Short mmCIF file of C-alpha atoms in Angstrom, two decimals:
data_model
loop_
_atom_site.label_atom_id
_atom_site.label_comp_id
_atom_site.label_asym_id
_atom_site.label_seq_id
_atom_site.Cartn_x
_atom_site.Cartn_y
_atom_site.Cartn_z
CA UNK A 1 18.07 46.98 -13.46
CA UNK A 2 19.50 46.64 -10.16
CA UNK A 3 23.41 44.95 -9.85
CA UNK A 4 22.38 43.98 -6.19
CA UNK A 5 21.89 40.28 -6.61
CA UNK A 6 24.72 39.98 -8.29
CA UNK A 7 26.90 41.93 -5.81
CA UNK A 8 25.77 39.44 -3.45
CA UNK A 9 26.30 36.35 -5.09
CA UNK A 10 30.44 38.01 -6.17
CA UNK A 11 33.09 37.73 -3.86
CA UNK A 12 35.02 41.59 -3.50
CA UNK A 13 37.96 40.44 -6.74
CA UNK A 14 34.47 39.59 -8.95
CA UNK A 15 34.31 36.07 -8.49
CA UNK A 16 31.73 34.06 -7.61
CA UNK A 17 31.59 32.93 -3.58
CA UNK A 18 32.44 29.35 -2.87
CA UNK A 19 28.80 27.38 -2.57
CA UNK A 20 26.91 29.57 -4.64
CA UNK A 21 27.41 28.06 -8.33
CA UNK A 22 26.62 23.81 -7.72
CA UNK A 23 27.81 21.80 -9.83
CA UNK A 24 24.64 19.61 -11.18
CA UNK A 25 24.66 16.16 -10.62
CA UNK A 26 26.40 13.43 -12.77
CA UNK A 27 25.50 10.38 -13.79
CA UNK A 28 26.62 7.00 -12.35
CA UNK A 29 29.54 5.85 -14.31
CA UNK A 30 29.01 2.32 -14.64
CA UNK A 31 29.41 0.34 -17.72
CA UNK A 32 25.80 -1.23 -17.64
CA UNK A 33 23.96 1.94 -17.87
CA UNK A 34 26.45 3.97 -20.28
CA UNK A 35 25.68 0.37 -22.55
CA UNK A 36 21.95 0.39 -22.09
CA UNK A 37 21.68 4.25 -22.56
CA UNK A 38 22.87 3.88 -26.17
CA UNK A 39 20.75 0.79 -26.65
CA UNK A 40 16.75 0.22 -26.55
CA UNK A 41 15.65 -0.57 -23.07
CA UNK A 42 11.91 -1.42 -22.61
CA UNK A 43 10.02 -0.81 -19.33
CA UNK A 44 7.00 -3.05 -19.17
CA UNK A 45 5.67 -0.84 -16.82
CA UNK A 46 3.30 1.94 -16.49
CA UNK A 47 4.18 2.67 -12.70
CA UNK A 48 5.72 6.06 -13.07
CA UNK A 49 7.40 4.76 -9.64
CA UNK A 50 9.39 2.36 -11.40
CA UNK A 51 10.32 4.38 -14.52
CA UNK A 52 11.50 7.53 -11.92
CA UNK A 53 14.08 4.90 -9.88
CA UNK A 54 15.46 4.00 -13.18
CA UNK A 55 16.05 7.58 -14.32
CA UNK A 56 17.30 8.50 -11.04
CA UNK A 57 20.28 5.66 -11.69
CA UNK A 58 20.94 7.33 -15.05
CA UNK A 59 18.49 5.43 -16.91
CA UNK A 60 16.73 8.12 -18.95
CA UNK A 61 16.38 6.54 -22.55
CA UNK A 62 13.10 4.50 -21.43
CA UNK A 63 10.41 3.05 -23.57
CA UNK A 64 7.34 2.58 -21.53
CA UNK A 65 5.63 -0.16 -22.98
CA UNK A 66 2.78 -1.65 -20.38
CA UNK A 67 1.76 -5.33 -20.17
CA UNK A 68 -1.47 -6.45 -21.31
CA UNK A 69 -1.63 -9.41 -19.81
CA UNK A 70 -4.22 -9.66 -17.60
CA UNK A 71 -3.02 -10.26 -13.33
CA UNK A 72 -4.88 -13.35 -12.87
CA UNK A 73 -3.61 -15.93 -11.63
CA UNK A 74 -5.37 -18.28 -9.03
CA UNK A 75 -3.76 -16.98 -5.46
CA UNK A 76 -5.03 -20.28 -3.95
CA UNK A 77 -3.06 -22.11 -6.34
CA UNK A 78 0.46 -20.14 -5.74
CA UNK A 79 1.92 -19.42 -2.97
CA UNK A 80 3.04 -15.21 -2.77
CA UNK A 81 6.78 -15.91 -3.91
CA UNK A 82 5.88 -17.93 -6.30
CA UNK A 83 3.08 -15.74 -7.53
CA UNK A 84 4.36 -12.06 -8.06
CA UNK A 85 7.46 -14.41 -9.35
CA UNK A 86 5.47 -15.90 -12.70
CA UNK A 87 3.86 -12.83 -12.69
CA UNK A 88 6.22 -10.01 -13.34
CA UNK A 89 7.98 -13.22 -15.72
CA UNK A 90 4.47 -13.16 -17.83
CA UNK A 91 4.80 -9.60 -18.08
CA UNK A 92 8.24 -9.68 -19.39
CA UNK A 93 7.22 -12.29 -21.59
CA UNK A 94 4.27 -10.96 -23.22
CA UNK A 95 6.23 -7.22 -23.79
CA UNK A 96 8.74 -8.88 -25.36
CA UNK A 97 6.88 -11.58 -27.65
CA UNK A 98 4.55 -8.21 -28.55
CA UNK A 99 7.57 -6.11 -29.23
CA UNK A 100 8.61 -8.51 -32.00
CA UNK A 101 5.05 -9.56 -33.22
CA UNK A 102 5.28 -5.28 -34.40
CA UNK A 103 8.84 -5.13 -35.57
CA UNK A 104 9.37 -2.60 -37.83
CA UNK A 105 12.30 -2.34 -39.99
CA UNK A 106 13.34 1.02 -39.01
CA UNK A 107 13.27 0.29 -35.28
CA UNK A 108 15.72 -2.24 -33.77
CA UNK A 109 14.97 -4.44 -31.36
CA UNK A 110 15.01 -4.49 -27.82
CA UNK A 111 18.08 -5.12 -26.07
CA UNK A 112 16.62 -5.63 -22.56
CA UNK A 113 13.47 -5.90 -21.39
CA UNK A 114 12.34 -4.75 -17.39
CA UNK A 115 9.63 -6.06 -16.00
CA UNK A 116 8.56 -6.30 -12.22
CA UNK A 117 5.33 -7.16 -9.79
CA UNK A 118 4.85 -5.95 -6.33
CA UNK A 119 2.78 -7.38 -3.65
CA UNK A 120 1.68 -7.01 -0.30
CA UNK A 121 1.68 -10.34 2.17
CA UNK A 122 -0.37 -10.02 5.42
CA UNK A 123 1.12 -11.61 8.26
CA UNK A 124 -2.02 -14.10 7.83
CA UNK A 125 -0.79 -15.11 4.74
CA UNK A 126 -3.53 -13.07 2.37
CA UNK A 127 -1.88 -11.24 -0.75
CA UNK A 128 -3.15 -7.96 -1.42
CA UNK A 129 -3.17 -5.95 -4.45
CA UNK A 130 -4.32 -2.66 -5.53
CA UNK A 131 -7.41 -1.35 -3.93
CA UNK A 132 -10.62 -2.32 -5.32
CA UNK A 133 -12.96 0.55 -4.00
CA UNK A 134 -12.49 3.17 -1.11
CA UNK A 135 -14.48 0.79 1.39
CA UNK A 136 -11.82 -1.79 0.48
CA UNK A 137 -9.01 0.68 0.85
CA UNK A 138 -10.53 1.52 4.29
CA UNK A 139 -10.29 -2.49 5.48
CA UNK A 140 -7.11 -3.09 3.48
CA UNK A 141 -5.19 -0.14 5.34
CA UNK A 142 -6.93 -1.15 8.88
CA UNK A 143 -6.32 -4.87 8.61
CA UNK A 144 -2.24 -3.89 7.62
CA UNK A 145 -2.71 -1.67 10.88
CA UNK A 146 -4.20 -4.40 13.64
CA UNK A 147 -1.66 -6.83 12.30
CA UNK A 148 1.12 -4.26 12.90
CA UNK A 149 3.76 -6.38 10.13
CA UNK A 150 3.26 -7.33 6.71
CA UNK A 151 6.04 -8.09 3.77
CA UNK A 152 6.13 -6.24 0.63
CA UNK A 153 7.08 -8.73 -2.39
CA UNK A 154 8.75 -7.30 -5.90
CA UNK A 155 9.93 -9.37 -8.24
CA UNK A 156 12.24 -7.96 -10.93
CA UNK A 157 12.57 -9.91 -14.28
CA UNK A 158 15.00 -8.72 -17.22
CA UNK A 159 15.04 -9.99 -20.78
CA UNK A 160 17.92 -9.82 -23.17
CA UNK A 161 17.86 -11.36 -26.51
CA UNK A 162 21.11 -14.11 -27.14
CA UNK A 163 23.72 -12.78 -29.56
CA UNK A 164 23.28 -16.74 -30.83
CA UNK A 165 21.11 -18.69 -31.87
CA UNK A 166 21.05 -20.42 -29.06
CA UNK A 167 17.19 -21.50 -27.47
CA UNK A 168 15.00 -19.92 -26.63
CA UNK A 169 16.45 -17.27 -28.43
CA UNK A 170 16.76 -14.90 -25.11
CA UNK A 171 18.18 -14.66 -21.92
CA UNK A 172 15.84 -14.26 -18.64
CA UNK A 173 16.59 -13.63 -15.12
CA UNK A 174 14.68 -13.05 -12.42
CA UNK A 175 14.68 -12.01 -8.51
CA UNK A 176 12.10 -11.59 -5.88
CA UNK A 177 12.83 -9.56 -2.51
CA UNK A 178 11.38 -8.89 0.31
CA UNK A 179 10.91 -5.85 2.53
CA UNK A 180 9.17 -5.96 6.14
CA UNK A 181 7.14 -2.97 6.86
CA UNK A 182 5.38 -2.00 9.94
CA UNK A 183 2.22 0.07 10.33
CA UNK A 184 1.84 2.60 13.91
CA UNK A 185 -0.68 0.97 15.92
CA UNK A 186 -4.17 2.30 16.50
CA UNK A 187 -3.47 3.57 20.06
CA UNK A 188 0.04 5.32 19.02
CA UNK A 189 -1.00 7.84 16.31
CA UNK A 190 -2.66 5.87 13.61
CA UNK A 191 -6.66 5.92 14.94
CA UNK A 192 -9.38 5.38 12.31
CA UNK A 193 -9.67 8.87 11.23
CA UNK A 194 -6.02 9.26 10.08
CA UNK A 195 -6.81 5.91 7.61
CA UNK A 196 -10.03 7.41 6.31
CA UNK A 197 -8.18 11.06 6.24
CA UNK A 198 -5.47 9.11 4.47
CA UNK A 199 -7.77 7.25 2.05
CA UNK A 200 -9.56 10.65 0.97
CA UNK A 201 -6.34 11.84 -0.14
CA UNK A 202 -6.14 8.77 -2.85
CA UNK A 203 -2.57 8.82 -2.49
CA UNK A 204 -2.85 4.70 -2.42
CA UNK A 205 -5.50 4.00 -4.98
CA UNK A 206 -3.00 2.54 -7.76
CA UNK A 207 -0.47 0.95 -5.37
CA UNK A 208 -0.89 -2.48 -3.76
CA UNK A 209 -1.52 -3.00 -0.49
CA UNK A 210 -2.84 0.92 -0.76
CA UNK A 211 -0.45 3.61 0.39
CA UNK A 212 2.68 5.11 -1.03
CA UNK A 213 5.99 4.76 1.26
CA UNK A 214 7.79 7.44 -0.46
CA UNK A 215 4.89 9.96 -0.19
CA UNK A 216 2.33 10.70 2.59
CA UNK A 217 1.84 7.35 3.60
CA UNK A 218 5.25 6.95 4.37
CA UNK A 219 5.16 9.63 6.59
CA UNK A 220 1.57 8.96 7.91
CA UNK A 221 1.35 5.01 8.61
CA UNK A 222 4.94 3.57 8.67
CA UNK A 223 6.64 2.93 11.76
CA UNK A 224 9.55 1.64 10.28
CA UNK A 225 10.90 -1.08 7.73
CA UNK A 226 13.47 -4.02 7.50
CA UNK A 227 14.93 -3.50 4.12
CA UNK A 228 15.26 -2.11 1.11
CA UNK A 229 12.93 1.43 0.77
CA UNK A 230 13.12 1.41 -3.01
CA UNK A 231 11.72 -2.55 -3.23
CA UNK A 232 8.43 -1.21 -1.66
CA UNK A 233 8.37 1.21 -4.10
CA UNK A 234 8.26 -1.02 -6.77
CA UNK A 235 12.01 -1.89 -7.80
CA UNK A 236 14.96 -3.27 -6.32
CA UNK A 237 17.25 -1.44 -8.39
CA UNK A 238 20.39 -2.83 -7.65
CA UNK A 239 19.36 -6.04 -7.97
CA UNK A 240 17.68 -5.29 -11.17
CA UNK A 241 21.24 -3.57 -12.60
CA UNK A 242 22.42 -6.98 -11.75
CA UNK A 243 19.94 -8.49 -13.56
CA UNK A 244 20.71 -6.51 -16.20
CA UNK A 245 24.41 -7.37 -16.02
CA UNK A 246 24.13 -11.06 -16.28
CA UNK A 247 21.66 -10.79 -19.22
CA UNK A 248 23.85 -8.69 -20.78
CA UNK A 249 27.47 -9.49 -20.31
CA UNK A 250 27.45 -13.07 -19.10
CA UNK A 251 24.97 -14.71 -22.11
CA UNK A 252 28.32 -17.15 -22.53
CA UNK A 253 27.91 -18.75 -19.26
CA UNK A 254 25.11 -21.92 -18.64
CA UNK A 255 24.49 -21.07 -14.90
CA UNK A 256 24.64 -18.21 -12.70
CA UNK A 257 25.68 -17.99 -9.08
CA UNK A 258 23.23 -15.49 -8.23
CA UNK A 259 21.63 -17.29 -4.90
CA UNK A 260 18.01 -17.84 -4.13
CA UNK A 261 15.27 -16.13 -6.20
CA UNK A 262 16.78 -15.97 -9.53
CA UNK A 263 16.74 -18.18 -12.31
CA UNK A 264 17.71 -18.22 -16.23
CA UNK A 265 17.34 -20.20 -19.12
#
């Protein structure tokens, strides 16, 4: 076996050259996440978006446990804050009532509970979702396109169970954001044939309003954005640490002076 490569990679006394061994990464050193790390945190998510911004935080003891509940509330009745809002709140809901419905004496019970909804809001008010076929994906991503602007809605709601027995018997928080993304227009790159070439790629098939900002369609039909990236995504994640915070630490305190879009009980 050769030596060469490692000649190379040794300075002339034997050591190693400066830059070529990295150090890996360590994890954030907050108390929240070295607390929930040791604890059971469930994700009431199947978005493998969601699950990969917690882990990149230092997250990585995650139980996935999806929402059943089906998405279908009236959007003529609600207005978009106020419907991704009791949304991603049913979800965290329904995990957690389900979650002690199976208890099992061996397995403890949560300690928090993540749950989150993303929307898209046209500039003409419409809420869009997920795509429904590829001939909706087609109108979805044109219509974002011709209206240049549209807002991208998560909200973020965290569960923690009360060290008392105090009513309801939990504490919840929640927190919607918005992000303002813009689409190229059709005469500066972004034609019809890049949207179907886009579509084909099915990049956008399981994410609502039908493309992926951190993937090709990032690249392909943003222009730019006013905000946070990782909200788009699907998680505002240091809002949700927040979250997490309050529900956590602060369970002795009756309000919170978190600003508007959160709320607790």
């Amino acid at each position: 076996m050769s030596d060469a490569p490692a000649a190379q990679a040794a300075s002339p006394a034997g050591r190693p050259r400066a830059g070529s061994m990295r150090r890996p990464l360590q994890p954030l050193d907050l108390p929240i996440i070295k607390h929930l790390n040791s604890k059971r945190v469930i994700l009431a998510s199947a978005s493998p978006r969601r699950k990969q911004l917690l882990q990149q935080i230092g997250l990585t003891n995650l139980e996935i446990t999806p929402s059943t509940k089906p998405e279908d509330l009236d959007k003529k009745t609600y207005g978009p804050w106020e419907y991704v809002a009791t949304t991603a709140r049913n979800k965290c809901l329904e995990v957690y009532s389900t979650t002690l419905d199976t208890h099992l004496a061996s397995i403890p019970d949560p300690s928090l509970v993540i749950a989150a909804d993303t929307i898209i809001v046209t500039r003409d008010g419409r809420i869009l979702e997920k795509p429904r076929s590829e001939a909706d994906h087609m109108r979805m991503l044109k219509h974002l396109r011709d209206t240049r602007m549209h807002r991208v809605l998560t909200s973020v709601c965290v569960l923690a169970p009360r060290e008392d027995a105090r009513h309801p018997g939990y504490d919840i928080q929640s927190h919607t954001e918005e992000t303002k993304v813009y689409f190229w227009e059709e005469g500066n790159g972004l034609p019809d044939d890049v949207i179907e070439s886009y579509v084909k790629t099915r990049e956008g098939v399981d994410k609502a309003g039908g493309y992926g900002i951190q993937g090709i369609g990032g690249m392909l039909l943003v222009e730019k954005i006013e905000g946070s990236v990782d909200n788009v995504i699907g998680l505002p994640v240091k809002k949700t640490l927040s979250l997490a915070e309050k529900v956590t630490f602060q369970q002795d305190r009756d309000e919170y002076d978190d600003g508007e879009g959160s709320a607790s009980e």
